[in-house]
GROMACS .gro file of N, CA, C and O in nm:
model
  388
    1MET      N    1   0.581   0.134  -3.788
    1MET     CA    2   0.531   0.253  -3.722
    1MET      C    3   0.487   0.216  -3.580
    1MET      O    4   0.417   0.118  -3.559
    2GLU      N    5   0.529   0.295  -3.483
    2GLU     CA    6   0.496   0.269  -3.343
    2GLU      C    7   0.352   0.310  -3.314
    2GLU      O    8   0.305   0.413  -3.362
    3LYS      N    9   0.283   0.228  -3.236
    3LYS     CA   10   0.144   0.255  -3.197
    3LYS      C   11   0.139   0.380  -3.108
    3LYS      O   12   0.218   0.395  -3.016
    4LYS      N   13   0.046   0.470  -3.138
    4LYS     CA   14   0.028   0.588  -3.055
    4LYS      C   15  -0.031   0.547  -2.921
    4LYS      O   16  -0.115   0.459  -2.914
    5ARG      N   17   0.013   0.610  -2.816
    5ARG     CA   18  -0.035   0.581  -2.681
    5ARG      C   19  -0.119   0.698  -2.631
    5ARG      O   20  -0.085   0.814  -2.652
    6LEU      N   21  -0.227   0.664  -2.565
    6LEU     CA   22  -0.314   0.766  -2.509
    6LEU      C   23  -0.245   0.831  -2.390
    6LEU      O   24  -0.209   0.763  -2.294
    7PRO      N   25  -0.224   0.962  -2.394
    7PRO     CA   26  -0.160   1.028  -2.280
    7PRO      C   27  -0.256   1.033  -2.162
    7PRO      O   28  -0.377   1.038  -2.179
    8ARG      N   29  -0.202   1.027  -2.040
    8ARG     CA   30  -0.283   1.032  -1.920
    8ARG      C   31  -0.270   1.164  -1.847
    8ARG      O   32  -0.353   1.199  -1.766
    9ALA      N   33  -0.163   1.238  -1.875
    9ALA     CA   34  -0.139   1.367  -1.809
    9ALA      C   35  -0.098   1.470  -1.914
    9ALA      O   36  -0.042   1.435  -2.018
   10CYS      N   37  -0.125   1.595  -1.885
   10CYS     CA   38  -0.089   1.704  -1.975
   10CYS      C   39   0.063   1.712  -1.988
   10CYS      O   40   0.133   1.718  -1.887
   11PRO      N   41   0.115   1.713  -2.111
   11PRO     CA   42   0.260   1.721  -2.128
   11PRO      C   43   0.318   1.857  -2.087
   11PRO      O   44   0.436   1.868  -2.058
   12ALA      N   45   0.234   1.961  -2.079
   12ALA     CA   46   0.283   2.093  -2.044
   12ALA      C   47   0.286   2.116  -1.892
   12ALA      O   48   0.384   2.164  -1.839
   13CYS      N   49   0.176   2.078  -1.822
   13CYS     CA   50   0.169   2.110  -1.680
   13CYS      C   51   0.153   1.987  -1.590
   13CYS      O   52   0.159   1.999  -1.468
   14GLY      N   53   0.130   1.870  -1.649
   14GLY     CA   54   0.114   1.749  -1.570
   14GLY      C   55  -0.027   1.729  -1.516
   14GLY      O   56  -0.053   1.635  -1.443
   15GLY      N   57  -0.118   1.819  -1.552
   15GLY     CA   58  -0.256   1.810  -1.504
   15GLY      C   59  -0.331   1.693  -1.563
   15GLY      O   60  -0.290   1.632  -1.662
   16LEU      N   61  -0.444   1.661  -1.501
   16LEU     CA   62  -0.529   1.551  -1.545
   16LEU      C   63  -0.595   1.586  -1.678
   16LEU      O   64  -0.657   1.692  -1.691
   17LEU      N   65  -0.582   1.498  -1.777
   17LEU     CA   66  -0.646   1.521  -1.906
   17LEU      C   67  -0.790   1.475  -1.901
   17LEU      O   68  -0.826   1.382  -1.829
   18ARG      N   69  -0.874   1.539  -1.979
   18ARG     CA   70  -1.014   1.503  -1.994
   18ARG      C   71  -1.039   1.480  -2.142
   18ARG      O   72  -0.965   1.527  -2.226
   19VAL      N   73  -1.145   1.407  -2.172
   19VAL     CA   74  -1.180   1.380  -2.311
   19VAL      C   75  -1.272   1.491  -2.360
   19VAL      O   76  -1.372   1.523  -2.297
   20ARG      N   77  -1.239   1.550  -2.474
   20ARG     CA   78  -1.319   1.658  -2.531
   20ARG      C   79  -1.404   1.607  -2.647
   20ARG      O   80  -1.516   1.652  -2.667
   21SER      N   81  -1.351   1.515  -2.727
   21SER     CA   82  -1.430   1.465  -2.839
   21SER      C   83  -1.392   1.322  -2.874
   21SER      O   84  -1.282   1.276  -2.842
   22MET      N   85  -1.488   1.253  -2.938
   22MET     CA   86  -1.467   1.117  -2.988
   22MET      C   87  -1.521   1.114  -3.130
   22MET      O   88  -1.611   1.190  -3.165
   23TYR      N   89  -1.466   1.023  -3.209
   23TYR     CA   90  -1.499   1.020  -3.351
   23TYR      C   91  -1.516   0.876  -3.397
   23TYR      O   92  -1.437   0.789  -3.360
   24CYS      N   93  -1.620   0.847  -3.477
   24CYS     CA   94  -1.642   0.715  -3.534
   24CYS      C   95  -1.595   0.716  -3.679
   24CYS      O   96  -1.649   0.790  -3.763
   25HIS      N   97  -1.495   0.634  -3.708
   25HIS     CA   98  -1.445   0.625  -3.846
   25HIS      C   99  -1.545   0.560  -3.939
   25HIS      O  100  -1.542   0.582  -4.059
   26GLY      N  101  -1.635   0.478  -3.883
   26GLY     CA  102  -1.732   0.406  -3.965
   26GLY      C  103  -1.841   0.494  -4.026
   26GLY      O  104  -1.877   0.478  -4.142
   27CYS      N  105  -1.893   0.586  -3.943
   27CYS     CA  106  -2.007   0.665  -3.992
   27CYS      C  107  -1.985   0.816  -3.986
   27CYS      O  108  -2.074   0.894  -4.015
   28ASP      N  109  -1.864   0.856  -3.945
   28ASP     CA  110  -1.827   0.998  -3.941
   28ASP      C  111  -1.898   1.076  -3.829
   28ASP      O  112  -1.908   1.197  -3.835
   29THR      N  113  -1.950   1.006  -3.729
   29THR     CA  114  -2.014   1.073  -3.615
   29THR      C  115  -1.906   1.126  -3.522
   29THR      O  116  -1.806   1.059  -3.497
   30GLN      N  117  -1.928   1.246  -3.470
   30GLN     CA  118  -1.837   1.304  -3.373
   30GLN      C  119  -1.917   1.344  -3.250
   30GLN      O  120  -2.025   1.402  -3.261
   31ILE      N  121  -1.866   1.309  -3.132
   31ILE     CA  122  -1.928   1.344  -3.005
   31ILE      C  123  -1.834   1.443  -2.936
   31ILE      O  124  -1.716   1.415  -2.918
   32VAL      N  125  -1.889   1.557  -2.898
   32VAL     CA  126  -1.808   1.660  -2.833
   32VAL      C  127  -1.869   1.687  -2.696
   32VAL      O  128  -1.990   1.698  -2.681
   33GLY      N  129  -1.785   1.696  -2.595
   33GLY     CA  130  -1.830   1.724  -2.459
   33GLY      C  131  -1.711   1.736  -2.367
   33GLY      O  132  -1.599   1.758  -2.410
   34ASP      N  133  -1.736   1.718  -2.239
   34ASP     CA  134  -1.631   1.725  -2.138
   34ASP      C  135  -1.645   1.602  -2.050
   34ASP      O  136  -1.736   1.595  -1.968
   35TYR      N  137  -1.559   1.503  -2.070
   35TYR     CA  138  -1.570   1.374  -2.003
   35TYR      C  139  -1.442   1.341  -1.929
   35TYR      O  140  -1.333   1.361  -1.980
   36MET      N  141  -1.460   1.285  -1.808
   36MET     CA  142  -1.344   1.236  -1.732
   36MET      C  143  -1.304   1.099  -1.789
   36MET      O  144  -1.389   1.023  -1.832
   37LEU      N  145  -1.175   1.071  -1.787
   37LEU     CA  146  -1.130   0.936  -1.821
   37LEU      C  147  -1.172   0.843  -1.708
   37LEU      O  148  -1.163   0.880  -1.590
   38PRO      N  149  -1.219   0.723  -1.739
   38PRO     CA  150  -1.252   0.627  -1.634
   38PRO      C  151  -1.129   0.597  -1.548
   38PRO      O  152  -1.015   0.603  -1.598
   39PRO      N  153  -1.148   0.564  -1.420
   39PRO     CA  154  -1.033   0.540  -1.332
   39PRO      C  155  -0.932   0.439  -1.386
   39PRO      O  156  -0.811   0.463  -1.376
   40LEU      N  157  -0.976   0.329  -1.445
   40LEU     CA  158  -0.880   0.230  -1.497
   40LEU      C  159  -0.795   0.288  -1.610
   40LEU      O  160  -0.680   0.249  -1.627
   41MET      N  161  -0.851   0.380  -1.688
   41MET     CA  162  -0.773   0.440  -1.797
   41MET      C  163  -0.669   0.539  -1.745
   41MET      O  164  -0.580   0.579  -1.819
   42ARG      N  165  -0.681   0.577  -1.619
   42ARG     CA  166  -0.582   0.668  -1.561
   42ARG      C  167  -0.461   0.594  -1.506
   42ARG      O  168  -0.362   0.657  -1.468
   43LEU      N  169  -0.470   0.461  -1.502
   43LEU     CA  170  -0.354   0.381  -1.462
   43LEU      C  171  -0.253   0.377  -1.576
   43LEU      O  172  -0.287   0.398  -1.692
   44SER      N  173  -0.130   0.344  -1.542
   44SER     CA  174  -0.028   0.326  -1.646
   44SER      C  175  -0.069   0.211  -1.737
   44SER      O  176  -0.148   0.123  -1.698
   45GLU      N  177  -0.015   0.208  -1.857
   45GLU     CA  178  -0.046   0.101  -1.951
   45GLU      C  179  -0.007  -0.035  -1.892
   45GLU      O  180  -0.079  -0.134  -1.908
   46GLU      N  181   0.104  -0.040  -1.822
   46GLU     CA  182   0.149  -0.164  -1.759
   46GLU      C  183   0.051  -0.210  -1.651
   46GLU      O  184   0.018  -0.329  -1.641
   47ASP      N  185   0.000  -0.116  -1.571
   47ASP     CA  186  -0.097  -0.152  -1.468
   47ASP      C  187  -0.230  -0.195  -1.530
   47ASP      O  188  -0.296  -0.286  -1.480
   48GLN      N  189  -0.270  -0.130  -1.639
   48GLN     CA  190  -0.393  -0.171  -1.708
   48GLN      C  191  -0.380  -0.315  -1.759
   48GLN      O  192  -0.474  -0.393  -1.750
   49ARG      N  193  -0.262  -0.348  -1.812
   49ARG     CA  194  -0.238  -0.483  -1.862
   49ARG      C  195  -0.245  -0.584  -1.747
   49ARG      O  196  -0.303  -0.692  -1.760
   50PHE      N  197  -0.189  -0.547  -1.630
   50PHE     CA  198  -0.195  -0.634  -1.513
   50PHE      C  199  -0.341  -0.659  -1.473
   50PHE      O  200  -0.380  -0.773  -1.447
   51VAL      N  201  -0.422  -0.554  -1.467
   51VAL     CA  202  -0.563  -0.567  -1.429
   51VAL      C  203  -0.636  -0.658  -1.528
   51VAL      O  204  -0.713  -0.746  -1.488
   52ALA      N  205  -0.613  -0.639  -1.657
   52ALA     CA  206  -0.678  -0.723  -1.758
   52ALA      C  207  -0.637  -0.869  -1.741
   52ALA      O  208  -0.721  -0.959  -1.745
   53ASP      N  209  -0.507  -0.894  -1.720
   53ASP     CA  210  -0.460  -1.031  -1.699
   53ASP      C  211  -0.520  -1.090  -1.572
   53ASP      O  212  -0.558  -1.207  -1.568
   54PHE      N  213  -0.530  -1.010  -1.466
   54PHE     CA  214  -0.586  -1.054  -1.339
   54PHE      C  215  -0.732  -1.097  -1.357
   54PHE      O  216  -0.773  -1.203  -1.307
   55VAL      N  217  -0.808  -1.021  -1.432
   55VAL     CA  218  -0.947  -1.056  -1.460
   55VAL      C  219  -0.953  -1.184  -1.542
   55VAL      O  220  -1.033  -1.274  -1.515
   56MET      N  221  -0.866  -1.196  -1.643
   56MET     CA  222  -0.864  -1.316  -1.726
   56MET      C  223  -0.824  -1.441  -1.646
   56MET      O  224  -0.860  -1.552  -1.682
   57CYS      N  225  -0.752  -1.421  -1.536
   57CYS     CA  226  -0.715  -1.532  -1.446
   57CYS      C  227  -0.822  -1.551  -1.338
   57CYS      O  228  -0.795  -1.617  -1.236
   58SER      N  229  -0.938  -1.494  -1.357
   58SER     CA  230  -1.049  -1.504  -1.261
   58SER      C  231  -1.009  -1.454  -1.122
   58SER      O  232  -1.057  -1.504  -1.021
   59GLY      N  233  -0.920  -1.358  -1.117
   59GLY     CA  234  -0.879  -1.301  -0.989
   59GLY      C  235  -0.787  -1.390  -0.908
   59GLY      O  236  -0.771  -1.368  -0.788
   60SER      N  237  -0.726  -1.488  -0.969
   60SER     CA  238  -0.638  -1.580  -0.898
   60SER      C  239  -0.495  -1.525  -0.894
   60SER      O  240  -0.427  -1.521  -0.998
   61LEU      N  241  -0.452  -1.485  -0.776
   61LEU     CA  242  -0.314  -1.438  -0.761
   61LEU      C  243  -0.215  -1.551  -0.785
   61LEU      O  244  -0.106  -1.530  -0.837
   62LYS      N  245  -0.253  -1.672  -0.748
   62LYS     CA  246  -0.167  -1.789  -0.770
   62LYS      C  247  -0.144  -1.809  -0.919
   62LYS      O  248  -0.030  -1.830  -0.964
   63GLU      N  249  -0.250  -1.799  -0.998
   63GLU     CA  250  -0.236  -1.815  -1.144
   63GLU      C  251  -0.156  -1.699  -1.203
   63GLU      O  252  -0.075  -1.718  -1.294
   64MET      N  253  -0.179  -1.577  -1.151
   64MET     CA  254  -0.103  -1.461  -1.199
   64MET      C  255   0.046  -1.480  -1.171
   64MET      O  256   0.129  -1.449  -1.256
   65ALA      N  257   0.078  -1.529  -1.052
   65ALA     CA  258   0.219  -1.551  -1.016
   65ALA      C  259   0.284  -1.651  -1.112
   65ALA      O  260   0.395  -1.628  -1.160
   66ALA      N  261   0.212  -1.758  -1.144
   66ALA     CA  262   0.265  -1.857  -1.237
   66ALA      C  263   0.281  -1.797  -1.375
   66ALA      O  264   0.383  -1.818  -1.442
   67ARG      N  265   0.183  -1.721  -1.420
   67ARG     CA  266   0.187  -1.660  -1.554
   67ARG      C  267   0.303  -1.560  -1.566
   67ARG      O  268   0.367  -1.551  -1.669
   68MET      N  269   0.326  -1.484  -1.458
   68MET     CA  270   0.428  -1.380  -1.461
   68MET      C  271   0.567  -1.431  -1.421
   68MET      O  272   0.665  -1.358  -1.435
   69GLY      N  273   0.574  -1.553  -1.367
   69GLY     CA  274   0.701  -1.606  -1.321
   69GLY      C  275   0.751  -1.534  -1.197
   69GLY      O  276   0.872  -1.520  -1.177
   70LEU      N  277   0.658  -1.491  -1.113
   70LEU     CA  278   0.693  -1.419  -0.989
   70LEU      C  279   0.636  -1.495  -0.870
   70LEU      O  280   0.551  -1.581  -0.884
   71SER      N  281   0.682  -1.457  -0.751
   71SER     CA  282   0.628  -1.518  -0.631
   71SER      C  283   0.490  -1.459  -0.601
   71SER      O  284   0.457  -1.349  -0.644
   72TYR      N  285   0.410  -1.535  -0.527
   72TYR     CA  286   0.277  -1.489  -0.486
   72TYR      C  287   0.286  -1.353  -0.413
   72TYR      O  288   0.211  -1.261  -0.447
   73PRO      N  289   0.378  -1.338  -0.314
   73PRO     CA  290   0.386  -1.208  -0.245
   73PRO      C  291   0.421  -1.091  -0.339
   73PRO      O  292   0.373  -0.980  -0.320
   74SER      N  293   0.503  -1.117  -0.439
   74SER     CA  294   0.538  -1.011  -0.535
   74SER      C  295   0.415  -0.966  -0.613
   74SER      O  296   0.393  -0.846  -0.634
   75VAL      N  297   0.335  -1.063  -0.655
   75VAL     CA  298   0.214  -1.030  -0.731
   75VAL      C  299   0.114  -0.960  -0.639
   75VAL      O  300   0.049  -0.863  -0.679
   76ARG      N  301   0.103  -1.005  -0.515
   76ARG     CA  302   0.012  -0.942  -0.418
   76ARG      C  303   0.053  -0.797  -0.394
   76ARG      O  304  -0.031  -0.707  -0.389
   77ASN      N  305   0.183  -0.772  -0.382
   77ASN     CA  306   0.232  -0.635  -0.362
   77ASN      C  307   0.201  -0.548  -0.483
   77ASN      O  308   0.164  -0.431  -0.468
   78ARG      N  309   0.216  -0.605  -0.602
   78ARG     CA  310   0.183  -0.531  -0.724
   78ARG      C  311   0.036  -0.494  -0.727
   78ARG      O  312  -0.003  -0.381  -0.760
   79LEU      N  313  -0.051  -0.590  -0.691
   79LEU     CA  314  -0.194  -0.563  -0.685
   79LEU      C  315  -0.224  -0.456  -0.580
   79LEU      O  316  -0.304  -0.365  -0.606
   80ASP      N  317  -0.160  -0.462  -0.465
   80ASP     CA  318  -0.180  -0.360  -0.362
   80ASP      C  319  -0.141  -0.222  -0.412
   80ASP      O  320  -0.208  -0.122  -0.383
   81ASP      N  321  -0.032  -0.213  -0.489
   81ASP     CA  322   0.010  -0.085  -0.547
   81ASP      C  323  -0.095  -0.031  -0.643
   81ASP      O  324  -0.123   0.089  -0.646
   82ILE      N  325  -0.153  -0.119  -0.723
   82ILE     CA  326  -0.256  -0.077  -0.818
   82ILE      C  327  -0.382  -0.034  -0.745
   82ILE      O  328  -0.445   0.067  -0.781
   83ILE      N  329  -0.419  -0.106  -0.640
   83ILE     CA  330  -0.534  -0.067  -0.559
   83ILE      C  331  -0.513   0.073  -0.501
   83ILE      O  332  -0.603   0.157  -0.504
   84GLU      N  333  -0.394   0.098  -0.451
   84GLU     CA  334  -0.364   0.231  -0.395
   84GLU      C  335  -0.370   0.339  -0.503
   84GLU      O  336  -0.421   0.449  -0.480
   85ALA      N  337  -0.320   0.309  -0.622
   85ALA     CA  338  -0.327   0.405  -0.733
   85ALA      C  339  -0.473   0.436  -0.767
   85ALA      O  340  -0.509   0.551  -0.792
   86LEU      N  341  -0.558   0.334  -0.768
   86LEU     CA  342  -0.700   0.356  -0.795
   86LEU      C  343  -0.766   0.438  -0.685
   86LEU      O  344  -0.850   0.523  -0.714
   87ARG      N  345  -0.728   0.415  -0.562
   87ARG     CA  346  -0.784   0.494  -0.451
   87ARG      C  347  -0.749   0.641  -0.466
   87ARG      O  348  -0.826   0.727  -0.424
   88ARG      N  349  -0.633   0.669  -0.524
   88ARG     CA  350  -0.592   0.809  -0.544
   88ARG      C  351  -0.674   0.876  -0.654
   88ARG      O  352  -0.695   0.996  -0.649
   89VAL      N  353  -0.718   0.802  -0.756
   89VAL     CA  354  -0.790   0.866  -0.868
   89VAL      C  355  -0.941   0.860  -0.853
   89VAL      O  356  -1.009   0.948  -0.905
   90VAL      N  357  -0.997   0.764  -0.784
   90VAL     CA  358  -1.142   0.752  -0.774
   90VAL      C  359  -1.205   0.871  -0.701
   90VAL      O  360  -1.305   0.923  -0.746
   91PRO      N  361  -1.150   0.920  -0.590
   91PRO     CA  362  -1.214   1.034  -0.524
   91PRO      C  363  -1.228   1.157  -0.613
   91PRO      O  364  -1.320   1.235  -0.596
   92ALA      N  365  -1.140   1.173  -0.711
   92ALA     CA  366  -1.151   1.286  -0.804
   92ALA      C  367  -1.283   1.282  -0.879
   92ALA      O  368  -1.343   1.385  -0.908
   93ASP      N  369  -1.334   1.163  -0.911
   93ASP     CA  370  -1.462   1.150  -0.979
   93ASP      C  371  -1.576   1.199  -0.892
   93ASP      O  372  -1.671   1.261  -0.938
   94VAL      N  373  -1.570   1.169  -0.764
   94VAL     CA  374  -1.677   1.207  -0.672
   94VAL      C  375  -1.684   1.358  -0.657
   94VAL      O  376  -1.791   1.414  -0.643
   95GLN      N  377  -1.569   1.425  -0.665
   95GLN     CA  378  -1.563   1.568  -0.643
   95GLN      C  379  -1.594   1.650  -0.767
   95GLN      O  380  -1.617   1.770  -0.758
   96GLU      N  381  -1.596   1.587  -0.883
   96GLU     CA  382  -1.621   1.661  -1.008
   96GLU      C  383  -1.767   1.703  -1.017
   96GLU      O  384  -1.856   1.626  -0.983
   97PRO      N  385  -1.793   1.827  -1.064
   97PRO     CA  386  -1.932   1.873  -1.080
   97PRO      C  387  -2.003   1.803  -1.194
   97PRO      O  388  -1.948   1.753  -1.283
   0.00000   0.00000   0.00000
């Protein structure tokens, strides 16, 4: 069975999804509200994996390049793309009521 993936955009209109409820399987607690997804969760799954690996490499682009089998400039460009993606989603948090 394939693992379910958390959607980041509305499949009908492409709008930004928000969290309405969370549930604890351990104690049956349910939390209901209106919550924004954190900026890192709005990145693609591949970009989230890159960020996690980057942190695990203590922020070393050289180590990331070796781990990924890519050149340093390629990894730097990938990081720059992710930074730009985060810049696009972070201002939305500031503007939310």
